[in-house]
Short mmCIF file of C-alpha atoms in Angstrom, two decimals:
data_model
loop_
_atom_site.label_atom_id
_atom_site.label_comp_id
_atom_site.label_asym_id
_atom_site.label_seq_id
_atom_site.Cartn_x
_atom_site.Cartn_y
_atom_site.Cartn_z
CA MET A 1 -39.12 49.62 -21.87
CA GLY A 2 -35.46 48.24 -21.01
CA LEU A 3 -34.11 47.42 -17.32
CA LEU A 4 -31.87 50.71 -17.26
CA GLY A 5 -35.45 52.24 -17.67
CA ALA A 6 -36.86 50.31 -15.41
CA ARG A 7 -34.83 50.39 -12.59
CA ILE A 8 -34.85 54.39 -12.97
CA ILE A 9 -38.75 54.46 -12.84
CA CYS A 10 -38.55 52.08 -9.83
CA ILE A 11 -36.50 54.91 -7.74
CA LEU A 12 -38.68 57.48 -9.43
CA ILE A 13 -42.13 56.16 -7.63
CA GLY A 14 -40.39 54.71 -4.45
CA TYR A 15 -39.20 58.32 -4.00
CA VAL A 16 -42.29 60.23 -4.98
CA PHE A 17 -43.98 58.11 -1.86
CA GLY A 18 -41.49 58.10 0.42
CA MET A 19 -41.83 61.47 0.18
CA ILE A 20 -44.86 61.02 1.83
CA GLN A 21 -44.03 62.14 5.24
CA THR A 22 -46.42 60.72 8.13
CA ALA A 23 -44.06 62.31 11.12
CA VAL A 24 -44.57 65.74 9.93
CA PHE A 25 -48.17 65.72 9.17
CA TYR A 26 -49.45 64.47 11.68
CA GLY A 27 -47.39 66.69 13.56
CA ARG A 28 -49.34 69.64 11.84
CA LEU A 29 -52.86 68.08 12.37
CA LYS A 30 -51.64 68.27 16.56
CA GLY A 31 -50.52 71.85 16.05
CA ILE A 32 -46.27 70.98 16.16
CA ASP A 33 -43.41 70.41 13.47
CA ILE A 34 -42.22 67.06 14.69
CA ARG A 35 -38.64 68.32 13.39
CA LYS A 36 -38.50 71.50 15.67
CA VAL A 37 -38.93 68.89 18.82
CA GLY A 38 -37.43 66.20 20.54
CA SER A 39 -34.46 64.90 18.62
CA GLY A 40 -35.74 66.87 15.12
CA ASN A 41 -36.01 63.29 13.43
CA ALA A 42 -39.61 63.06 11.25
CA GLY A 43 -39.83 59.85 12.17
CA THR A 44 -41.46 57.18 14.56
CA THR A 45 -39.00 57.30 17.39
CA ASN A 46 -39.06 60.90 17.67
CA THR A 47 -43.19 61.39 17.02
CA LEU A 48 -43.37 58.12 20.38
CA ARG A 49 -41.47 60.50 22.74
CA VAL A 50 -42.92 63.51 21.68
CA LEU A 51 -46.45 62.30 21.22
CA GLY A 52 -46.93 59.20 22.40
CA PRO A 53 -47.31 55.37 21.44
CA LYS A 54 -50.78 56.22 19.81
CA ALA A 55 -48.70 58.71 17.62
CA GLY A 56 -45.96 56.53 17.80
CA GLY A 57 -48.07 53.99 16.07
CA ILE A 58 -49.54 55.85 13.32
CA VAL A 59 -46.28 57.02 12.30
CA LEU A 60 -44.89 53.53 11.84
CA PHE A 61 -47.69 52.32 10.37
CA GLY A 62 -48.02 54.97 7.68
CA ASP A 63 -44.53 54.89 6.73
CA MET A 64 -44.31 51.04 6.22
CA LEU A 65 -47.32 51.20 4.32
CA LYS A 66 -46.10 54.24 2.06
CA CYS A 67 -42.93 51.67 1.04
CA MET A 68 -45.14 48.81 0.57
CA ALA A 69 -47.69 50.53 -1.41
CA ALA A 70 -44.61 51.89 -3.65
CA ILE A 71 -43.55 48.28 -4.32
CA PHE A 72 -46.59 47.11 -5.49
CA VAL A 73 -47.44 49.20 -7.75
CA THR A 74 -43.98 48.67 -9.34
CA TYR A 75 -44.72 45.16 -9.29
CA LEU A 76 -47.60 45.80 -10.93
CA ILE A 77 -45.85 48.05 -14.22
CA PHE A 78 -42.74 45.83 -14.32
CA GLY A 79 -42.80 42.84 -11.87
CA ARG A 80 -45.72 40.79 -13.04
CA SER A 81 -44.19 40.56 -16.41
CA ASN A 82 -41.12 39.97 -15.33
CA PRO A 83 -40.97 37.63 -12.07
CA ASP A 84 -37.01 36.69 -12.34
CA TYR A 85 -36.73 40.60 -11.84
CA SER A 86 -39.20 41.22 -9.33
CA ILE A 87 -36.94 40.97 -6.66
CA LEU A 88 -34.38 43.61 -8.33
CA PHE A 89 -37.54 46.04 -9.05
CA MET A 90 -38.80 45.47 -5.43
CA THR A 91 -35.29 46.43 -3.66
CA TYR A 92 -34.65 49.79 -6.13
CA THR A 93 -38.25 50.67 -4.97
CA PHE A 94 -37.29 49.88 -1.47
CA ALA A 95 -34.66 52.41 -2.32
CA GLY A 96 -36.25 55.40 -3.76
CA ALA A 97 -38.69 54.90 -1.01
CA VAL A 98 -35.90 55.20 1.54
CA LEU A 99 -34.18 58.49 -0.24
CA GLY A 100 -37.19 60.01 -0.62
CA HIS A 101 -38.18 59.75 3.01
CA ASP A 102 -34.76 60.05 4.39
CA PHE A 103 -34.26 63.33 1.71
CA PRO A 104 -37.52 64.69 0.63
CA PHE A 105 -36.75 67.79 -1.35
CA PHE A 106 -39.84 69.94 -0.56
CA LEU A 107 -38.65 69.47 2.93
CA LYS A 108 -35.04 71.33 2.22
CA PHE A 109 -34.10 66.97 2.52
CA LYS A 110 -34.63 67.13 6.13
CA GLY A 111 -36.67 63.85 6.61
CA GLY A 112 -36.15 60.75 8.79
CA LYS A 113 -34.18 57.97 9.28
CA GLY A 114 -35.83 55.19 6.96
CA ILE A 115 -35.95 52.35 9.73
CA ALA A 116 -40.40 52.49 9.37
CA CYS A 117 -39.64 51.94 5.13
CA THR A 118 -37.04 49.28 5.84
CA ALA A 119 -40.00 47.57 8.20
CA GLY A 120 -42.02 47.57 5.43
CA TYR A 121 -39.79 46.11 2.59
CA THR A 122 -39.28 43.24 5.58
CA ILE A 123 -42.90 42.76 5.92
CA TYR A 124 -43.23 42.46 1.86
CA LEU A 125 -40.71 40.13 1.33
CA SER A 126 -42.10 38.12 4.04
CA ILE A 127 -45.40 38.03 1.65
CA ARG A 128 -43.77 37.51 -1.48
CA TYR A 129 -40.76 35.28 -0.27
CA ASN A 130 -40.84 33.77 3.26
CA VAL A 131 -42.18 34.90 6.37
CA LEU A 132 -38.71 34.26 7.62
CA PHE A 133 -37.76 37.51 6.70
CA LEU A 134 -40.88 38.98 9.10
CA ILE A 135 -39.55 36.89 11.98
CA MET A 136 -36.15 38.26 11.51
CA GLY A 137 -36.79 41.44 11.75
CA ILE A 138 -38.85 41.07 14.15
CA ILE A 139 -36.24 39.19 16.20
CA SER A 140 -33.68 41.35 15.46
CA PHE A 141 -34.51 44.65 16.44
CA PHE A 142 -37.07 43.80 19.38
CA LEU A 143 -34.63 41.27 21.58
CA PRO A 144 -32.10 44.04 22.02
CA PHE A 145 -34.72 46.47 21.84
CA ASN A 146 -36.12 44.70 25.27
CA LEU A 147 -32.45 44.29 26.21
CA PHE A 148 -31.62 47.65 26.11
CA HIS A 149 -34.55 50.10 25.63
CA ILE A 150 -31.96 51.98 22.76
CA VAL A 151 -33.66 52.31 18.89
CA SER A 152 -30.55 53.11 17.44
CA VAL A 153 -28.90 50.21 18.11
CA CYS A 154 -31.93 47.94 17.58
CA SER A 155 -32.44 49.47 13.96
CA MET A 156 -28.68 49.65 13.11
CA PHE A 157 -28.57 45.63 13.84
CA TYR A 158 -31.56 45.11 11.88
CA TYR A 159 -29.94 46.60 8.94
CA VAL A 160 -27.32 44.32 9.52
CA LEU A 161 -29.00 40.95 9.77
CA LEU A 162 -31.45 41.99 6.58
CA LEU A 163 -29.03 42.23 4.47
CA ALA A 164 -26.88 38.68 5.87
CA THR A 165 -29.95 37.15 5.57
CA ILE A 166 -30.75 38.34 1.93
CA ILE A 167 -27.39 37.57 1.00
CA ILE A 168 -28.07 33.66 2.48
CA TYR A 169 -31.54 33.64 1.41
CA GLY A 170 -30.57 34.81 -2.13
CA GLN A 171 -27.24 32.87 -3.13
CA MET A 172 -29.61 29.68 -1.94
CA GLY A 173 -31.41 30.11 -5.39
CA LEU A 174 -34.93 31.28 -3.24
CA PHE A 175 -34.97 34.56 -4.75
CA PHE A 176 -35.40 32.96 -8.17
CA ALA A 177 -33.42 35.61 -9.98
CA PRO A 178 -29.63 35.77 -12.10
CA GLN A 179 -27.13 35.93 -10.21
CA GLY A 180 -26.07 39.54 -11.79
CA ALA A 181 -29.63 41.05 -10.57
CA LEU A 182 -28.76 39.19 -6.83
CA VAL A 183 -25.49 41.06 -6.78
CA GLU A 184 -27.42 44.36 -7.72
CA VAL A 185 -29.71 43.65 -4.61
CA TYR A 186 -27.13 43.06 -2.20
CA ILE A 187 -25.27 45.41 -3.20
CA ILE A 188 -29.05 48.24 -2.95
CA VAL A 189 -29.28 46.82 0.27
CA ALA A 190 -25.29 46.97 1.42
CA PHE A 191 -25.90 50.44 0.61
CA LEU A 192 -28.88 51.56 2.39
CA THR A 193 -27.56 49.46 5.72
CA VAL A 194 -24.15 52.17 5.40
CA LEU A 195 -27.05 55.38 4.94
CA ALA A 196 -28.29 53.96 7.68
CA ILE A 197 -25.58 53.86 9.88
CA TYR A 198 -24.61 57.21 8.50
CA GLN A 199 -28.07 58.70 9.74
CA HIS A 200 -27.38 57.46 12.91
CA ARG A 201 -24.10 59.14 13.54
CA GLY A 202 -25.10 61.47 16.02
CA ASN A 203 -26.72 58.37 17.82
CA ILE A 204 -23.18 56.89 17.76
CA LYS A 205 -21.70 59.11 19.19
CA LYS A 206 -23.86 59.33 22.00
CA LEU A 207 -23.37 56.11 22.61
CA LEU A 208 -19.59 56.49 22.60
CA ASN A 209 -20.34 58.75 25.28
CA GLY A 210 -22.98 57.36 27.90
CA GLN A 211 -25.28 59.45 26.06
CA GLU A 212 -28.02 58.02 24.32
CA ARG A 213 -31.39 57.98 25.32
CA LYS A 214 -33.64 55.01 26.36
CA THR A 215 -36.93 54.80 24.40
CA TYR A 216 -39.61 52.92 25.82
CA ILE A 217 -43.29 52.09 24.39
CA PHE A 218 -45.43 52.15 27.14
CA LYS A 219 -43.82 54.82 29.68
CA LYS A 220 -43.10 58.11 29.48
CA ASN A 221 -39.86 59.45 27.69
CA LYS A 222 -37.96 62.11 27.95
CA VAL A 223 -37.94 64.59 25.31
CA ASP A 224 -34.80 67.09 24.26
#
């Protein structure tokens, strides 16, 4: 199988894993449809607001884990035999997982926003390459969160810094990948960054109008 086929399979495997909607499944266990309460988003933040910190933590962990599991599967299939392209296969799988999470076909393409999946990708980068990625993720998300308690701002800031860190790390030669593969990685992550910002378009509108809600981990949150 050529590299083109490997790319396609990575996306498909990522998409299948991404469609595992942790928030929807957990909500059903609690007798609710998470997509019909709060913001209607099938993700960690809405689950936290509606069902509390324990539920939010479970959904966060599940959505991170599904992305990491998908990447591990494609690593076993393609990465071990093509180590120079490992970062490329990993990133295509990550893209598939985000698309599956955001646009699951069995839920009429209404899912989450892909931030927890991105956290899973970041953790895998830390395990496979450098803990710097995890440190970047923690700082870029939780520093603005502790200052503003606005998840949408933290998520977008996190994505932009992830893109910048990947480009810097890649151009330093630390992914040990051909330049052509690195350019593909940058393009994919840039696309996902734009997608994440697009998925937050409603939040951006609320931010501009001064109406975006604050979110707290261990304090009661307002629910729409």
